[in-house]
Every structure is written in structure tokens, then in C-alpha cells.
Amino acid sequence: MNIGETARASGVSAKMIRHYEHIGLIRESSRTFSGYRQYNERDVHLLRFIRRARDLGFSLEQIRQLLSLWDDPERASADVKHLAEAHIADLDARIAALSEMRATLVALAQACHGDHRPDCPILQGLAAPPDS
Amino acid sequence: MNIGETARASGVSAKMIRHYEHIGLIRESSRTFSGYRQYNERDVHLLRFIRRARDLGFSLEQIRQLLSLWDDPERASADVKHLAEAHIADLDARIAALSEMRATLVALAQACHGDHRPDCPILQGLAAPPDS
DNA sequence: CTTGACCTTGCCATGATGGCAAGGTTTATG
DNA sequence: CATAAACCTTGCCATCATGGCAAGGTCAAG
């Protein structure tokens, strides 16, 4: 299987497959005589794993850890759970930060009448120190 | 006022002040004979505005627009409100995306007993197509 | 044999920020 | 005054994950 087909099958772009190989996230693939990378179903499976982890917001470094756990049939499920929980905490922090921004912005926007008049509490709120 | 003091007063690092100047977000400052950038209170005010907008998650390009609205005493408050509301929608989308990741991950983590046993639904969930 | 679809490598760009290096300036201190 | 510390300058590199483009090689179908 060439890289293009592999990309379509896994949902990871050819560009990214090469990149993952380059940074050592996946092993170097075998090559045809003329240098084309060759993949099999197991590779597609692995790439799908990576793709799903990316979709869940794991960084490539975290995925590197997940993969080493995935590869290790002896590892404790607690190890994986710890990684997942750390990532959940990370997501929580990001969600909280965005929610706070949102709340501030909504409050400013509500105070703005939003008509033809130039007077605007949003810009004033940005110009003055936040009260909270 | 030198750039270091300006940075401390505005909460924008000296590095970023130079960067904002470089990309044309702020005007080039005056310089001393020996080339040191010089700032005044108005510059600090402007930088604080930028800082707060960054804290609210506006991109530098959006801030560029905000600044041109800020500079224009004739503009309608509706213009500002539109920008703010578009950004709120953007925040909403990001919050929703992160929340979805979180929910999926929490479900996987809950199914994982997290003990010494190697069996782990988290890795299985990543390896198999998501059901949702 | 030509054309088009595919592959290769490698460099550049994104966005916002930090770091470092090599060098010039200013200020404070001995 | 001399020197050191603290500051400034520019410029390049790095981050993180990804896309784009270019120049060239390969393969399959017509």
C-alpha cells in the first residue's frame, strides 16, 4: 500500500505520516526498490490510533507515551488512566480559561447597545482595567 | 520611558512590543540618539488595551481591527459588537470541541479500572472506531 | 511514448511567544 | 575614571502541528 492510500484509509495525511516517521513517532516504513514507502493494515491501524488520540486533543508527545503503553502488554491500566486523567485536567483548564473569556466578553457585549452611535462599552472595557 | 519599563507597566513583554511594531500593529516608536525606543503613557495605555484583548482570546489580526475601530470616533458601536459577537461564537466553538473531547475521554477513563491489570478500555477505545 | 497521477525530499509559512547571542549604551559603584 | 551590571539593539532559532509549493523521479493507462 502506498502512502496516499494509507493516508485515505487512516485519515492521516501523507504529509503527516512522513512527519510522524521523521520525529520517530512511527517506525520507518519499508520501501519499494524505487523508494516508495509501503504500508500494511497494521500500519493503518496504528495511524488510526494516532488520529483518534489527536482528535481527543492529545499532543504528539502524549501520543508517544500512549503508544509505548499500547505496545507494552505488561503495563498496568492505571498508567494509561493517569495519562488520560492528566489530559482531562488539561482540557478542564483550557475550557475554564475560554469560558472565563467568554463570560467577560458577553458582559461587555451586553452593555453595548450595538447601534449607529459611537459610544461603546466594549472598547471602554478593553481600555480600562478589568474590574473583576 | 525605555522598553523595559514600558513592558512592566503594560504587561506586554519587550519582545512582544518589538514584535507588534514589526508587524505594524503599533506605530514605530521614537528613538533616542543611541537608538533606544522611547514610550509615553499613551503607548502604555495602547499596549494595555492590546494585552486585555489578548487575554480575551482575540487574535492579533482581530486586535488590529479593534484598534482601527478604537481610533475612529465616528464608527458605530454595532461594528465593535459584531466583532465581539463573532469572537464569542468562536470561543463557543472551541469550548464545544474541547468539551466533546473531555466527555469522550471521561467515558473511556471511567470504563478503565485503573489498577495493576493490563486490560485497558482507554487504549481499546483509541484503537477501535469511536461508536458515537 | 506520452500523459497524468502518484511518489520523493526539502524548504517555507502559519501564530504568538520565548530564548540566545553578539554587540552597543547607560548607570551605578568602587 | 574605570569597570561592572543592567539595559538596550538586531537577528536568528525553536516551539506545535500542519499545509503548501517546487523540482524531480516513478508508474500505470491510453
Short mmCIF file of N, CA and C (backbone and C1' of nucleotides) in Angstrom, two decimals, chain A residues 13 15 20 34 36 54 59-60, chain D residues 17-21 25-27:
data_model
loop_
_atom_site.label_atom_id
_atom_site.label_comp_id
_atom_site.label_asym_id
_atom_site.label_seq_id
_atom_site.Cartn_x
_atom_site.Cartn_y
_atom_site.Cartn_z
N SER A 13 -2.95 12.57 6.93
CA SER A 13 -2.44 12.99 5.63
C SER A 13 -1.06 12.39 5.37
N LYS A 15 1.47 13.80 4.27
CA LYS A 15 2.43 14.73 4.85
C LYS A 15 2.71 14.41 6.32
N TYR A 20 5.45 12.05 11.09
CA TYR A 20 5.47 11.16 12.25
C TYR A 20 6.66 10.21 12.17
N SER A 34 12.18 1.47 -5.75
CA SER A 34 12.31 2.86 -6.21
C SER A 34 12.12 3.88 -5.09
N TYR A 36 9.50 4.14 -2.80
CA TYR A 36 8.14 4.42 -2.30
C TYR A 36 7.93 3.74 -0.95
N ARG A 54 -5.26 12.25 18.53
CA ARG A 54 -5.17 13.67 18.15
C ARG A 54 -6.55 14.31 18.25
N SER A 59 -1.38 15.65 22.67
CA SER A 59 -0.25 16.13 21.88
C SER A 59 0.52 14.94 21.33
N LEU A 60 1.39 15.18 20.38
CA LEU A 60 2.17 14.09 19.82
C LEU A 60 3.07 13.46 20.88
P DA D 17 2.26 18.60 18.84
"O5'" DA D 17 1.51 18.75 17.43
"C5'" DA D 17 0.24 19.37 17.42
"C4'" DA D 17 -0.13 19.75 16.00
"C3'" DA D 17 -0.07 18.61 14.99
"O3'" DA D 17 -1.34 18.51 14.40
"C1'" DA D 17 1.02 20.53 14.15
P DT D 18 -1.69 17.37 13.39
"O5'" DT D 18 -1.54 18.18 12.03
"C5'" DT D 18 -2.28 19.39 11.87
"C4'" DT D 18 -1.75 20.20 10.74
"C3'" DT D 18 -1.59 19.49 9.40
"O3'" DT D 18 -2.82 19.60 8.70
"C1'" DT D 18 0.03 21.22 9.78
P DG D 19 -2.93 19.05 7.24
"O5'" DG D 19 -2.44 20.28 6.37
"C5'" DG D 19 -3.05 21.54 6.55
"C4'" DG D 19 -2.44 22.54 5.59
"C3'" DG D 19 -2.35 22.03 4.15
"O3'" DG D 19 -2.90 23.03 3.30
"C1'" DG D 19 -0.23 22.83 4.88
P DG D 20 -2.98 22.76 1.77
"O5'" DG D 20 -1.70 23.51 1.20
"C5'" DG D 20 -1.41 24.83 1.64
"C4'" DG D 20 -0.25 25.39 0.84
"C3'" DG D 20 -0.18 24.84 -0.59
"O3'" DG D 20 0.11 25.92 -1.47
"C1'" DG D 20 1.86 24.40 0.54
P DC D 21 -0.03 25.67 -3.04
"O5'" DC D 21 1.48 25.82 -3.54
"C5'" DC D 21 2.31 26.81 -2.95
"C4'" DC D 21 3.76 26.52 -3.29
"C3'" DC D 21 3.95 25.94 -4.71
"O3'" DC D 21 5.00 26.63 -5.34
"C1'" DC D 21 4.99 24.55 -3.12
P DG D 25 15.14 13.48 -11.99
"O5'" DG D 25 14.43 12.21 -11.36
"C5'" DG D 25 14.88 11.69 -10.10
"C4'" DG D 25 13.88 10.66 -9.62
"C3'" DG D 25 13.62 9.52 -10.60
"O3'" DG D 25 13.52 8.30 -9.88
"C1'" DG D 25 11.60 10.58 -10.07
P DT D 26 13.32 6.94 -10.70
"O5'" DT D 26 11.75 6.70 -10.59
"C5'" DT D 26 11.18 6.50 -9.30
"C4'" DT D 26 9.77 5.96 -9.43
"C3'" DT D 26 9.58 4.83 -10.44
"O3'" DT D 26 8.66 3.93 -9.86
"C1'" DT D 26 8.10 6.57 -10.94
P DC D 27 8.68 2.36 -10.29
"O5'" DC D 27 7.12 2.11 -10.55
"C5'" DC D 27 6.17 2.80 -9.75
"C4'" DC D 27 4.87 3.00 -10.52
"C3'" DC D 27 4.56 1.93 -11.56
"O3'" DC D 27 3.22 1.59 -11.40
"C1'" DC D 27 4.36 4.05 -12.52
#
